[in-house]
Short mmCIF file of C-alpha atoms in Angstrom, two decimals:
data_model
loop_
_atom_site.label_atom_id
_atom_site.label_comp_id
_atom_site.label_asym_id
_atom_site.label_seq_id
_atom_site.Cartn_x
_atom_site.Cartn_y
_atom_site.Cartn_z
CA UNK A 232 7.57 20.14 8.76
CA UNK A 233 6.07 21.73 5.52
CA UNK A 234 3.85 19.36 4.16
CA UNK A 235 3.19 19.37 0.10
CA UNK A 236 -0.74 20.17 0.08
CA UNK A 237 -2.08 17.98 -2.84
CA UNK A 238 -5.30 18.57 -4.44
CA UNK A 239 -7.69 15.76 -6.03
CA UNK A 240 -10.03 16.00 -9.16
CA UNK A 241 -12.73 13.42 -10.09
CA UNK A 242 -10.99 10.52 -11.73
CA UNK A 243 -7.71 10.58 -10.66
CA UNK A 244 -5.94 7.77 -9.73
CA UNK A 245 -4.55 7.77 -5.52
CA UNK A 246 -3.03 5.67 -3.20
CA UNK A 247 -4.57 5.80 0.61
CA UNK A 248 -1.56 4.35 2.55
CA UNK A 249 -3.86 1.71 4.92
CA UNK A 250 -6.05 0.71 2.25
CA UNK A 251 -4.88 0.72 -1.04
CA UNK A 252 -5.15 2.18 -4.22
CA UNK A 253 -8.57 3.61 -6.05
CA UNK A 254 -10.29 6.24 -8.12
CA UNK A 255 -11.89 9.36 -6.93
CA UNK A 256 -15.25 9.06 -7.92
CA UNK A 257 -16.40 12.36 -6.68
CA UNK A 258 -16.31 15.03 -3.93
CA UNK A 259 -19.30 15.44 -1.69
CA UNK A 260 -20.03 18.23 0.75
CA UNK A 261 -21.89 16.39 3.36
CA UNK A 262 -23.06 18.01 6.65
CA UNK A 263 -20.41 17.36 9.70
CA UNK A 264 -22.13 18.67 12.76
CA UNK A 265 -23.04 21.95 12.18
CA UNK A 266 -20.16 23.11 9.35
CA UNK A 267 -20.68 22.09 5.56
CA UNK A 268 -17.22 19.30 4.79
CA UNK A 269 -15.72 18.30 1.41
CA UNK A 270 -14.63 14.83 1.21
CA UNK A 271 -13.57 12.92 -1.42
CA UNK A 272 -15.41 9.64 -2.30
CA UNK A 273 -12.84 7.35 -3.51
CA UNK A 274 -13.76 3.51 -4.65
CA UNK A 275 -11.27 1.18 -3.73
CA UNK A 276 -10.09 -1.70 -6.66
CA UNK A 277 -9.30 -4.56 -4.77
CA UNK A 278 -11.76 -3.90 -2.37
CA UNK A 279 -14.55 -3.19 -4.43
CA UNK A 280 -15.35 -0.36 -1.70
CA UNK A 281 -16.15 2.91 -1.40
CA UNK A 282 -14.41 5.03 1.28
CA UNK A 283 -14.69 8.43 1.97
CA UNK A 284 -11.52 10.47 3.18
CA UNK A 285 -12.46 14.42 4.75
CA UNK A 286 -10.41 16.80 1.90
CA UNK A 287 -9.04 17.96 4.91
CA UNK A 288 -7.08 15.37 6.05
CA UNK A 289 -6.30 13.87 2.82
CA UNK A 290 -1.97 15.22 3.45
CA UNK A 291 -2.01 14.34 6.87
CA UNK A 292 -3.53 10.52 5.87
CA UNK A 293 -0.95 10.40 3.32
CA UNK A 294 -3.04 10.31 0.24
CA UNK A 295 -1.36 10.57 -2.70
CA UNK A 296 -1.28 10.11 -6.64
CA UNK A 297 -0.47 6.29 -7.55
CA UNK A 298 2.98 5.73 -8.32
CA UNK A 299 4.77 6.10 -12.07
CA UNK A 300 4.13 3.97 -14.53
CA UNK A 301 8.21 3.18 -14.55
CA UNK A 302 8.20 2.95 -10.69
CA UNK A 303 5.83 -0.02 -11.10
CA UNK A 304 8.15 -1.86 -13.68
CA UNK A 305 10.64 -1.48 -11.56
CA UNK A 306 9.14 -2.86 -8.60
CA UNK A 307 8.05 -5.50 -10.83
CA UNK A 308 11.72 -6.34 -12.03
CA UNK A 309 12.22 -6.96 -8.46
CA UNK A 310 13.80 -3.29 -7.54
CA UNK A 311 12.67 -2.46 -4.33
CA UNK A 312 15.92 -1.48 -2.27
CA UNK A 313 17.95 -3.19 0.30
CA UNK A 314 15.92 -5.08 2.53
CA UNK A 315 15.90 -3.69 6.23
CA UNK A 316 17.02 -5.99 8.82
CA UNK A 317 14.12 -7.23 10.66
CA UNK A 318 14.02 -7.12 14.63
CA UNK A 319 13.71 -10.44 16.36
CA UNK A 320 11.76 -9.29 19.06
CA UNK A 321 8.07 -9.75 17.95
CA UNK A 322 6.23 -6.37 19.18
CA UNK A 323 9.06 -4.67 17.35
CA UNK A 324 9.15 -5.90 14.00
CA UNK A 325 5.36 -5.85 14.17
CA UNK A 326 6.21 -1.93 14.93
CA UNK A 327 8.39 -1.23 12.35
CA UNK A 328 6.40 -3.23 9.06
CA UNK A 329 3.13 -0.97 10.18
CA UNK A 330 5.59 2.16 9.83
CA UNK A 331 6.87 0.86 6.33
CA UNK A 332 2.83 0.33 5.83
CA UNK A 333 1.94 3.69 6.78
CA UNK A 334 4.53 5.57 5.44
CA UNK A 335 2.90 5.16 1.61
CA UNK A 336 5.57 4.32 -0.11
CA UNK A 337 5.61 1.25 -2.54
CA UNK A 338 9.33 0.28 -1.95
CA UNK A 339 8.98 -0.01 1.48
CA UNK A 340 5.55 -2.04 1.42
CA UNK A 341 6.86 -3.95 -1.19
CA UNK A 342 10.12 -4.76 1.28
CA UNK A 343 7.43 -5.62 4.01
CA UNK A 344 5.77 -8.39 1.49
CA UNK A 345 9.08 -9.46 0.79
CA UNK A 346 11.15 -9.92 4.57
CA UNK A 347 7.26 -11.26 5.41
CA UNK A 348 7.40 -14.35 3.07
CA UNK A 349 11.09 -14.91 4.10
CA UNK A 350 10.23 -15.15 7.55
CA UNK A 351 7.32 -17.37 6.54
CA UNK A 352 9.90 -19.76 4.61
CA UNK A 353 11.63 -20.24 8.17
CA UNK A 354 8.91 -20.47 10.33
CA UNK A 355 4.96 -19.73 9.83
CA UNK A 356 4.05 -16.62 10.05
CA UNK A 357 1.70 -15.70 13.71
CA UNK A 358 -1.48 -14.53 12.50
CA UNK A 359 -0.95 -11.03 13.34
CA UNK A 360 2.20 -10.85 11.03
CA UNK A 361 -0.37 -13.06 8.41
CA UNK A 362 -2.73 -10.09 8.43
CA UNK A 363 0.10 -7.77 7.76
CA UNK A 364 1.17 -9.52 5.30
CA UNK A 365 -2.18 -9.47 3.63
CA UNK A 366 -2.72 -5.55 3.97
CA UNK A 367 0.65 -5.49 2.59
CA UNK A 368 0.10 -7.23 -0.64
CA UNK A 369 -3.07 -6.03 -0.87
CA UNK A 370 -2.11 -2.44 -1.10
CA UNK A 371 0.80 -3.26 -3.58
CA UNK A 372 -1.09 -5.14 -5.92
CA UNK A 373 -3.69 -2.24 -6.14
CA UNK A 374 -0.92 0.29 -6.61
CA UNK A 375 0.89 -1.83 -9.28
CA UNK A 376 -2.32 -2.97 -10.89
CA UNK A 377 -3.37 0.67 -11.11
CA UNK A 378 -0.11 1.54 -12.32
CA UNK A 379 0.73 -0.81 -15.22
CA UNK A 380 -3.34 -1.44 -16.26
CA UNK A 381 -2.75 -5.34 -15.10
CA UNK A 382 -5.22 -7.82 -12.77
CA UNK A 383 -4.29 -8.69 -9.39
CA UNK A 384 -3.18 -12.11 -11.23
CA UNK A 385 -0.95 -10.64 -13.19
CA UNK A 386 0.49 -8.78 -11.25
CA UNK A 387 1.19 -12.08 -9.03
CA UNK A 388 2.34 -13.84 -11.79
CA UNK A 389 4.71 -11.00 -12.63
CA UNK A 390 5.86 -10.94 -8.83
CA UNK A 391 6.26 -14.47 -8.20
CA UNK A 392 9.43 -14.62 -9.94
CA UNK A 393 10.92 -11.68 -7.87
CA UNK A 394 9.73 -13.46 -4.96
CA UNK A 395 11.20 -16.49 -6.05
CA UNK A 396 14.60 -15.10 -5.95
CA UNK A 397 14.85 -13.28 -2.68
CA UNK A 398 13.69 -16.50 -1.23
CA UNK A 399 16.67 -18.31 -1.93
CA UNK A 400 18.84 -16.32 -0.44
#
């Protein structure tokens, strides 16, 4: 598998796939043992963190540049792709929305948020498929808020609509 090696500079604007979207703030070289280590030091906006991912593993973590600003609108608008059909076996579908998660990209998280509040409309949600839900919105709000120069709020307001929809299907 050839992987695309992407470099970061100070400033720009990334997505880390488990938690969320930021700006790299700097890059370090910190001491790891007894070899010298860049990392890059990237603050987190919903989080109000700081996290620091090794420059090393950066491709194989899936970091990566925020999505386009015409990606977002058309997440926005509701243009996320077919939903996938969701497994009725617990363990499964629990399996599969951490792979959409992980994977990085925004359609598919945003399809997790999505078949997670229709399955909430049936039934409510266990609290493991709560807290998925939660890392789910969580890093598509900071992607889209990122993206478009919006608040988490209006991003949700912007959302709610598109939400609104799929639910009464």
């Amino acid at each position: 598998m050839n992987e695309v090696i992407q470099t970061f500079s100070v400033g720009d604007q990334v997505l880390h796939p488990l938690h969320g979207a930021g700006t790299i703030t700097s890059i370090p070289i910190r001491q790891n043992g007894d070899r010298r280590q860049a990392y890059y030091a990237m603050h987190l906006v919903l989080d109000d963190a700081d996290l620091l991912i090794p420059v090393a593993c950066a491709a194989y973590i899936g970091l990566r540049h925020i999505c386009s600003k015409q990606t977002a609108r058309e997440i926005l608008a509701g243009n996320i792709g077919p939903l996938p059909k969701q497994s009725a076996n617990w363990s499964c579908r629990q399996r599969e929305n951490m792979a959409r998660i992980r994977s990085g990209n925004i359609r598919q998280v945003a399809q997790v948020v999505v078949c997670l509040h229709l399955r909430g409309k049936k039934r409510a949600l266990a609290g493991s498929e709560k807290r998925v839900l939660e890392c789910a919105e969580k890093i598509l709000y900071s992607e889209l808020m990122l993206a478009v120069s919006a608040t988490r709020e209006e991003i949700e307001k912007k959302l709610e609509p598109q939400w609104s929809k799929l639910r009464k299907r």
